[in-house]
Short mmCIF file of C-alpha atoms and ligand atoms in Angstrom, two decimals:
data_model
loop_
_atom_site.label_atom_id
_atom_site.label_comp_id
_atom_site.label_asym_id
_atom_site.label_seq_id
_atom_site.Cartn_x
_atom_site.Cartn_y
_atom_site.Cartn_z
CA MET A 1 12.18 29.29 4.34
CA LYS A 2 14.04 26.42 3.99
CA GLY A 3 11.89 23.30 2.44
CA ARG A 4 13.57 21.71 -0.93
CA LYS A 5 12.48 23.66 -4.16
CA ILE A 6 10.97 21.62 -6.76
CA ASN A 7 10.90 25.20 -8.86
CA ASP A 8 10.15 28.68 -8.08
CA ASN A 9 6.81 28.11 -7.00
CA VAL A 10 7.02 24.18 -5.74
CA CYS A 11 8.76 23.64 -2.56
CA TRP A 12 9.04 19.98 -0.71
CA VAL A 13 8.57 20.82 3.16
CA GLY A 14 7.84 17.97 4.90
CA ALA A 15 9.86 15.37 7.21
CA ALA A 16 11.49 11.91 6.92
CA ASP A 17 11.20 9.68 9.91
CA TRP A 18 14.33 7.24 9.84
CA ASN A 19 13.34 5.25 12.92
CA ARG A 20 9.74 4.32 12.56
CA ARG A 21 9.29 1.04 11.72
CA LEU A 22 5.61 0.15 12.08
CA PHE A 23 2.62 1.68 10.50
CA ASP A 24 -0.97 1.57 11.84
CA SER A 25 0.16 -0.62 14.42
CA LEU A 26 0.24 -3.50 11.48
CA VAL A 27 2.74 -2.39 8.28
CA PRO A 28 6.20 -2.80 8.68
CA LEU A 29 8.65 0.15 7.62
CA PRO A 30 12.16 -1.61 7.00
CA ASP A 31 13.25 2.22 5.99
CA GLY A 32 11.55 4.54 7.62
CA THR A 33 8.40 6.57 5.98
CA SER A 34 8.35 10.58 5.14
CA TYR A 35 5.86 12.24 5.29
CA ASN A 36 5.54 14.71 2.48
CA ALA A 37 4.08 18.34 2.70
CA TYR A 38 4.69 20.85 -0.38
CA LEU A 39 4.39 24.89 -0.26
CA VAL A 40 3.03 26.52 -3.74
CA ARG A 41 2.68 29.87 -3.93
CA GLY A 42 0.67 31.57 -6.45
CA THR A 43 0.72 35.81 -7.36
CA GLU A 44 -1.94 36.73 -5.25
CA LYS A 45 -2.21 33.47 -2.17
CA THR A 46 -0.20 30.34 -0.70
CA ALA A 47 -1.05 26.71 -0.63
CA LEU A 48 0.25 23.75 1.26
CA ILE A 49 -0.41 20.10 0.60
CA ASP A 50 -0.44 18.05 3.00
CA THR A 51 1.22 18.80 6.39
CA VAL A 52 3.00 16.32 8.56
CA ASP A 53 2.84 13.72 11.12
CA PRO A 54 2.37 15.29 14.66
CA ALA A 55 5.58 13.79 16.26
CA LYS A 56 7.12 16.00 13.12
CA SER A 57 5.40 19.10 13.41
CA ASP A 58 8.41 20.70 14.95
CA LEU A 59 10.27 19.78 11.51
CA LEU A 60 7.56 21.30 9.61
CA LEU A 61 7.88 24.09 11.60
CA ASN A 62 11.33 24.68 10.88
CA GLN A 63 10.76 24.50 7.40
CA LEU A 64 7.45 27.13 7.23
CA ASP A 65 10.53 29.58 9.28
CA GLY A 66 9.85 32.88 7.43
CA ILE A 67 6.15 31.94 5.99
CA ASP A 68 4.39 34.85 7.13
CA ARG A 69 1.02 33.20 4.99
CA ILE A 70 -0.77 30.30 4.54
CA ASP A 71 -4.13 30.98 3.07
CA TYR A 72 -4.73 27.09 2.25
CA ILE A 73 -4.16 23.23 3.85
CA VAL A 74 -5.01 21.23 1.33
CA ALA A 75 -6.17 17.90 3.86
CA GLN A 76 -5.59 15.36 0.87
CA HIS A 77 -6.10 12.73 3.38
CA ALA A 78 -7.82 12.77 6.86
CA GLU A 79 -5.15 9.87 8.83
CA GLN A 80 -2.64 12.19 11.20
CA ASP A 81 0.72 11.14 9.40
CA HIS A 82 -1.23 13.77 7.12
CA SER A 83 -3.48 15.94 8.60
CA GLY A 84 -1.48 15.44 12.09
CA SER A 85 -0.15 19.29 12.19
CA ILE A 86 -3.00 20.66 10.66
CA PRO A 87 -4.46 22.16 14.26
CA MET A 88 -1.42 23.25 15.14
CA LEU A 89 -0.87 25.94 11.52
CA LEU A 90 -4.25 26.41 12.46
CA GLY A 91 -2.78 27.92 14.97
CA LYS A 92 0.19 29.88 13.67
CA TYR A 93 -2.19 31.34 10.51
CA PRO A 94 -5.68 31.96 11.48
CA ASP A 95 -6.62 33.52 8.52
CA ALA A 96 -5.65 29.69 7.17
CA LYS A 97 -8.51 27.59 6.04
CA VAL A 98 -7.84 23.82 5.29
CA VAL A 99 -9.40 22.11 1.97
CA SER A 100 -10.77 19.29 1.75
CA THR A 101 -13.78 16.58 0.42
CA PRO A 102 -16.32 16.88 2.37
CA LYS A 103 -16.31 13.09 3.83
CA ALA A 104 -12.90 14.03 4.73
CA GLN A 105 -14.45 17.79 6.50
CA GLY A 106 -16.68 14.98 8.66
CA MET A 107 -13.26 12.65 9.39
CA LEU A 108 -11.42 15.94 10.59
CA LEU A 109 -13.96 17.38 13.01
CA ASP A 110 -14.27 14.13 14.35
CA LEU A 111 -10.24 13.00 14.80
CA LEU A 112 -8.78 16.45 15.27
CA GLY A 113 -11.50 18.83 16.51
CA ILE A 114 -10.80 20.93 13.64
CA PRO A 115 -13.17 23.71 13.81
CA GLU A 116 -16.35 22.92 10.66
CA LYS A 117 -15.90 26.99 9.78
CA ARG A 118 -12.22 26.46 8.97
CA VAL A 119 -12.96 23.93 6.47
CA LEU A 120 -13.81 24.81 3.08
CA THR A 121 -14.72 21.92 1.20
CA VAL A 122 -13.96 21.13 -2.79
CA GLU A 123 -16.13 19.47 -5.40
CA ASP A 124 -14.28 16.83 -7.45
CA GLY A 125 -12.87 18.11 -10.47
CA LYS A 126 -13.49 21.72 -9.30
CA THR A 127 -10.72 24.60 -8.87
CA LEU A 128 -9.02 26.90 -6.67
CA SER A 129 -6.84 29.54 -7.76
CA LEU A 130 -4.03 30.90 -6.32
CA GLY A 131 -3.26 33.90 -9.18
CA ASN A 132 -0.89 32.30 -11.32
CA LYS A 133 -1.52 29.12 -9.97
CA THR A 134 -4.44 26.73 -10.22
CA LEU A 135 -4.95 23.72 -7.74
CA GLU A 136 -7.56 21.02 -9.54
CA PHE A 137 -9.04 18.79 -6.72
CA ILE A 138 -9.44 15.23 -8.39
CA TYR A 139 -11.00 12.55 -6.09
CA THR A 140 -9.67 9.08 -5.75
CA PRO A 141 -11.33 7.29 -3.59
CA TRP A 142 -10.28 4.51 -1.54
CA VAL A 143 -5.94 5.14 -2.17
CA HIS A 144 -6.22 4.22 1.38
CA TRP A 145 -9.23 5.47 3.29
CA PRO A 146 -12.70 6.78 1.56
CA GLU A 147 -12.55 10.39 1.46
CA THR A 148 -8.65 10.40 -0.54
CA MET A 149 -8.38 12.97 -3.43
CA CYS A 150 -4.95 14.23 -5.14
CA THR A 151 -3.83 17.93 -6.21
CA TYR A 152 -2.91 18.78 -9.89
CA LEU A 153 -0.88 21.25 -10.72
CA PRO A 154 -1.37 22.12 -14.84
CA GLU A 155 0.88 25.28 -14.50
CA ASP A 156 3.57 22.79 -13.79
CA LYS A 157 2.05 19.37 -14.45
CA ILE A 158 2.42 18.65 -11.04
CA LEU A 159 0.15 15.89 -9.69
CA PHE A 160 0.11 15.44 -6.18
CA SER A 161 -0.63 12.13 -4.69
CA CYS A 162 -1.05 11.60 -1.26
CA ASP A 163 -1.07 7.90 -0.36
CA PHE A 164 -1.05 6.82 -4.15
CA PHE A 165 1.58 6.00 -5.36
CA GLY A 166 3.41 6.35 -2.18
CA SER A 167 6.55 4.34 -0.69
CA HIS A 168 7.66 4.75 3.06
CA LEU A 169 11.19 5.34 2.30
CA ALA A 170 13.07 7.58 4.86
CA THR A 171 15.80 9.06 2.07
CA THR A 172 17.53 12.35 1.77
CA ASP A 173 16.86 12.10 -1.97
CA LEU A 174 13.81 14.55 -3.08
CA TYR A 175 13.61 12.39 -6.02
CA VAL A 176 13.83 8.92 -7.21
CA THR A 177 17.66 7.70 -7.85
CA ASN A 178 16.89 4.25 -7.07
CA GLN A 179 13.82 3.15 -9.28
CA ALA A 180 14.39 -1.06 -8.26
CA ALA A 181 14.50 0.14 -4.27
CA VAL A 182 11.54 2.67 -5.12
CA TYR A 183 9.93 -0.09 -6.58
CA GLU A 184 9.97 -2.85 -3.78
CA ALA A 185 8.92 0.26 -1.01
CA ALA A 186 5.88 1.13 -4.14
CA LYS A 187 4.90 -2.05 -4.27
CA ARG A 188 4.46 -3.12 -0.91
CA TYR A 189 2.55 0.23 -0.02
CA TYR A 190 0.22 -0.78 -2.92
CA ALA A 191 0.28 -4.49 -1.27
CA GLU A 192 -0.36 -3.20 1.97
CA ILE A 193 -3.24 -0.75 1.74
CA MET A 194 -4.81 -0.59 -2.16
CA MET A 195 -4.75 -4.19 -3.38
CA PRO A 196 -8.55 -4.93 -1.62
CA PHE A 197 -9.50 -1.85 -4.04
CA ARG A 198 -8.34 -3.14 -7.12
CA SER A 199 -11.16 -2.06 -9.07
CA ILE A 200 -11.75 1.07 -7.21
CA ILE A 201 -8.38 2.06 -8.07
CA ARG A 202 -7.99 1.28 -11.41
CA LYS A 203 -10.66 3.95 -12.02
CA ASN A 204 -8.67 6.04 -10.37
CA MET A 205 -5.44 5.21 -12.24
CA GLU A 206 -8.10 6.73 -15.36
CA LYS A 207 -8.69 9.71 -13.34
CA VAL A 208 -5.21 10.47 -13.81
CA ASP A 209 -4.13 9.85 -16.45
CA ALA A 210 -6.72 12.03 -18.39
CA HIS A 211 -4.19 14.46 -17.38
CA ASP A 212 -0.90 15.63 -18.38
CA ILE A 213 1.67 14.87 -15.95
CA LYS A 214 5.50 15.65 -16.29
CA MET A 215 6.30 15.07 -11.81
CA ILE A 216 3.98 12.72 -9.28
CA ALA A 217 4.87 14.35 -5.38
CA PRO A 218 2.88 11.88 -3.19
CA SER A 219 2.68 11.94 0.50
CA HIS A 220 5.39 9.62 1.41
CA GLY A 221 8.48 8.61 -0.58
CA PRO A 222 10.65 10.19 -3.38
CA VAL A 223 9.63 12.36 -5.82
CA TYR A 224 8.53 10.83 -9.25
CA ASP A 225 10.31 12.67 -11.72
CA GLN A 226 10.37 10.52 -14.90
CA PRO A 227 6.46 9.09 -13.77
CA GLY A 228 5.89 7.22 -16.18
CA PHE A 229 7.97 4.34 -14.19
CA ILE A 230 5.76 4.45 -11.26
CA LEU A 231 2.30 4.41 -13.81
CA ASP A 232 3.45 1.36 -16.00
CA ALA A 233 4.17 -0.67 -12.10
CA TYR A 234 0.83 0.57 -10.86
CA ARG A 235 -0.90 -0.55 -14.17
CA ASP A 236 0.44 -3.81 -13.92
CA TRP A 237 -0.71 -4.46 -10.68
CA ILE A 238 -4.38 -3.27 -11.03
CA SER A 239 -4.57 -5.57 -14.58
CA ASP A 240 -5.83 -8.90 -14.51
CA SER A 241 -3.32 -10.87 -15.09
CA VAL A 242 -1.12 -13.17 -12.62
CA LYS A 243 1.83 -14.73 -13.09
CA ASN A 244 2.87 -18.27 -12.84
CA GLU A 245 4.04 -17.87 -9.18
CA VAL A 246 2.85 -19.75 -5.85
CA VAL A 247 3.13 -17.86 -2.43
CA LEU A 248 3.99 -20.70 0.18
CA PRO A 249 3.45 -19.13 3.96
CA TYR A 250 3.90 -22.03 6.58
CA ILE A 251 4.69 -23.05 9.88
CA SER A 252 6.52 -26.28 11.25
CA MET A 253 6.42 -27.18 14.92
CA HIS A 254 8.43 -30.75 14.79
CA GLY A 255 10.05 -31.13 11.24
CA SER A 256 7.25 -31.83 8.90
CA THR A 257 5.00 -29.36 7.00
CA GLN A 258 9.09 -28.17 6.14
CA LYS A 259 9.45 -31.20 4.86
CA MET A 260 6.42 -30.84 2.84
CA THR A 261 6.46 -26.91 2.56
CA ASP A 262 10.38 -28.36 0.91
CA TYR A 263 9.04 -31.27 -1.12
CA LEU A 264 6.12 -29.14 -3.02
CA ALA A 265 8.44 -26.23 -3.66
CA ASP A 266 11.16 -28.62 -5.00
CA SER A 267 8.72 -30.09 -7.02
CA LEU A 268 6.68 -26.80 -8.18
CA SER A 269 10.56 -25.88 -9.61
CA GLU A 270 10.76 -29.19 -11.96
CA ARG A 271 7.73 -27.62 -13.23
CA GLY A 272 9.00 -24.66 -14.18
CA VAL A 273 6.53 -22.57 -11.19
CA LYS A 274 8.40 -19.54 -9.60
CA VAL A 275 7.87 -20.09 -5.96
CA HIS A 276 8.21 -17.78 -2.89
CA ILE A 277 8.13 -19.69 0.33
CA PHE A 278 7.75 -17.51 4.25
CA ASP A 279 8.19 -18.48 7.53
CA LEU A 280 5.75 -17.57 9.38
CA THR A 281 7.51 -17.14 12.13
CA VAL A 282 10.27 -14.46 10.95
CA THR A 283 8.63 -12.73 8.21
CA ASP A 284 7.88 -9.90 7.61
CA ILE A 285 4.19 -9.57 6.43
CA GLY A 286 4.73 -6.73 3.97
CA LYS A 287 7.09 -9.39 1.45
CA LEU A 288 3.86 -12.16 2.07
CA ALA A 289 2.23 -8.78 0.93
CA ILE A 290 3.78 -8.40 -2.01
CA ALA A 291 4.09 -11.36 -3.16
CA LEU A 292 0.53 -11.90 -3.52
CA VAL A 293 0.26 -9.14 -5.47
CA ASP A 294 1.23 -10.90 -8.60
CA ALA A 295 0.98 -14.78 -7.74
CA ALA A 296 -2.06 -16.94 -9.32
CA THR A 297 -1.88 -19.61 -6.92
CA ILE A 298 -1.05 -20.29 -2.69
CA VAL A 299 -1.14 -22.87 -1.08
CA ILE A 300 -0.92 -22.89 3.25
CA GLY A 301 1.50 -25.17 5.40
CA THR A 302 0.27 -25.75 8.93
CA PRO A 303 0.90 -27.85 11.11
CA THR A 304 -2.28 -28.95 13.75
CA VAL A 305 -3.03 -27.02 17.21
CA HIS A 306 -5.77 -28.30 19.26
CA ILE A 307 -7.25 -29.56 15.75
CA GLY A 308 -6.91 -26.42 13.80
CA PRO A 309 -4.54 -24.46 12.25
CA HIS A 310 -1.15 -22.75 13.95
CA PRO A 311 -2.26 -19.34 15.18
CA ALA A 312 -0.04 -17.43 12.96
CA VAL A 313 -1.34 -19.17 9.83
CA TYR A 314 -4.85 -18.11 11.10
CA TYR A 315 -2.87 -14.76 11.10
CA ALA A 316 -1.97 -15.04 7.47
CA ALA A 317 -4.31 -16.80 6.13
CA HIS A 318 -7.10 -13.82 7.64
CA LEU A 319 -4.56 -10.96 5.94
CA ALA A 320 -4.46 -12.80 2.34
CA ASN A 321 -8.45 -12.67 2.62
CA VAL A 322 -8.98 -8.71 3.40
CA LEU A 323 -5.70 -7.93 1.18
CA ARG A 324 -7.96 -9.82 -1.93
CA PRO A 325 -5.38 -10.58 -3.91
CA LYS A 326 -5.91 -11.38 -7.71
CA LEU A 327 -5.66 -15.16 -6.69
CA ARG A 328 -7.08 -17.92 -9.11
CA TYR A 329 -5.76 -21.47 -7.05
CA ALA A 330 -5.28 -22.07 -3.82
CA SER A 331 -4.42 -24.97 -1.67
CA ILE A 332 -3.37 -26.30 2.07
CA ILE A 333 -0.97 -28.91 3.32
CA GLY A 334 0.35 -29.70 6.69
CA SER A 335 0.50 -32.01 9.17
CA TYR A 336 -1.33 -33.74 12.47
CA GLY A 337 0.03 -36.25 15.20
CA TRP A 338 -3.96 -38.01 16.19
CA SER A 339 -6.80 -35.63 14.59
CA SER A 340 -7.12 -31.95 12.18
CA LYS A 341 -10.24 -29.25 11.29
CA ALA A 342 -6.53 -27.63 9.92
CA ILE A 343 -8.35 -27.48 5.84
CA GLU A 344 -11.76 -26.49 6.81
CA GLN A 345 -10.49 -23.93 9.48
CA ILE A 346 -8.45 -22.53 6.81
CA ALA A 347 -11.17 -22.74 4.30
CA GLY A 348 -13.07 -21.34 6.40
CA LEU A 349 -10.92 -18.32 7.19
CA ILE A 350 -10.24 -16.87 2.77
CA PRO A 351 -14.25 -16.31 1.51
CA ASN A 352 -13.04 -13.48 0.08
CA LEU A 353 -10.44 -15.20 -2.48
CA LYS A 354 -12.63 -16.17 -5.76
CA VAL A 355 -9.97 -18.94 -5.82
CA GLU A 356 -10.65 -22.76 -6.88
CA ILE A 357 -9.35 -24.60 -4.19
CA LEU A 358 -7.10 -27.99 -5.62
CA ASP A 359 -6.79 -30.85 -3.54
CA PRO A 360 -5.30 -30.55 -0.67
CA VAL A 361 -2.24 -32.37 1.25
CA LEU A 362 -2.72 -33.49 4.85
CA CYS A 363 0.01 -36.01 6.31
CA ARG A 364 -0.07 -37.98 9.88
CA GLY A 365 3.03 -38.01 10.98
CA TYR A 366 6.13 -37.45 9.09
CA PRO A 367 5.39 -37.06 5.29
CA GLN A 368 7.10 -40.85 3.42
CA GLY A 369 6.00 -42.57 0.18
CA GLU A 370 2.11 -41.32 -0.42
CA THR A 371 1.97 -37.89 0.92
CA PHE A 372 5.15 -37.50 -1.53
CA ALA A 373 2.96 -38.66 -5.00
CA ALA A 374 0.73 -36.74 -3.17
CA LEU A 375 3.12 -33.18 -3.33
CA ASP A 376 3.87 -33.98 -6.89
CA LYS A 377 0.05 -34.28 -7.78
CA LEU A 378 -0.89 -31.10 -6.51
CA ALA A 379 1.90 -29.70 -8.33
CA THR A 380 0.96 -31.25 -11.50
CA MET A 381 -2.36 -29.89 -11.01
CA ILE A 382 -0.84 -26.46 -10.23
CA ALA A 383 1.52 -26.11 -13.31
CA ASP A 384 -1.19 -27.82 -15.06
CA ARG A 385 -3.74 -25.21 -14.34
CA HIS A 386 -0.84 -21.95 -15.02
CA THR A 387 -0.16 -22.87 -18.37
CA LYS A 388 -3.81 -22.20 -19.02
CA LEU A 389 -3.66 -18.59 -17.37
FE1 FEO B 401 -0.31 7.55 4.33
FE2 FEO B 401 -2.97 6.53 4.64
O1 FEO B 401 -2.24 7.97 5.31
#
């Protein structure tokens, strides 16, 4: 067997995907990703925790070279980047059983055609003995899909967390060596797939916190040998507190909305408010999602196209709505040539955001004195609201 040793009984046998640039045909991967699988060997049984994306199954097979028997393949999550190589492994290891939650069992049957008799379902909190090692299963729903679970290895105090605490990073580092880089990638991961389920993630954190954890081994990105840093980061992201920050995604066609955006950003900055500006013609939506994790306010900037907002603004507003960040306030600024329903249409796109809408500013043509005064008023209102947070 090749792989990379974590201790005498636990080995990383995953695959890095250096060139992947999009996940789920949606999520940008500026730094590629990895699919982590872990082999856990007890005195009586051997378990493989998660597999790899089918595009990289040859790398997994190579890592398992010399492993003659696998008794359990733990499918912590049915999404194909972790489960997709299971059918191939069931052929290679004809006595192996897939271990999953009952909900995941149905998905594995539907998505991968795995025979039902090959799946052993486990209840929340139940254990499976490998001899001198034990696997404890902890249901952690919605750390992407509803069927997800983590696996705890008490003898070594290792939590295998699948997407939970994951980061899309292709790296040769087995462990976190650059906390700042992993923090950014893990925050992006949380923002894109877990933020909509913040209250459930909070309950999952309580279950995880009830365990003595020395190491977190996610199924994407490097292993946390100092897990306190990522646990503290998650506690911050899932908390109710918001920061004195404004997220300002915008589009401009002929410079009017650009001028308004720049003016508002300066006005907010003068009032001590941090602003994150995103030109939606070029922005990485992952960075927009990251900024939405903490900000108190979103201001959406748009020109008017056929009466409504620019289509890219529609997309950004819809994205903010589905990600359900803990924003408290929202507003809209923009411009038009002869008439506009942009404000009403954008407001209708964000029903999930439990925000107070602050006075929008809409300008006909290029902004002048009256518009700048309205933007200053909006900036003052935002700054005042933020001081009361
Ligand atoms: Fe890494 Fe939801 O799959």
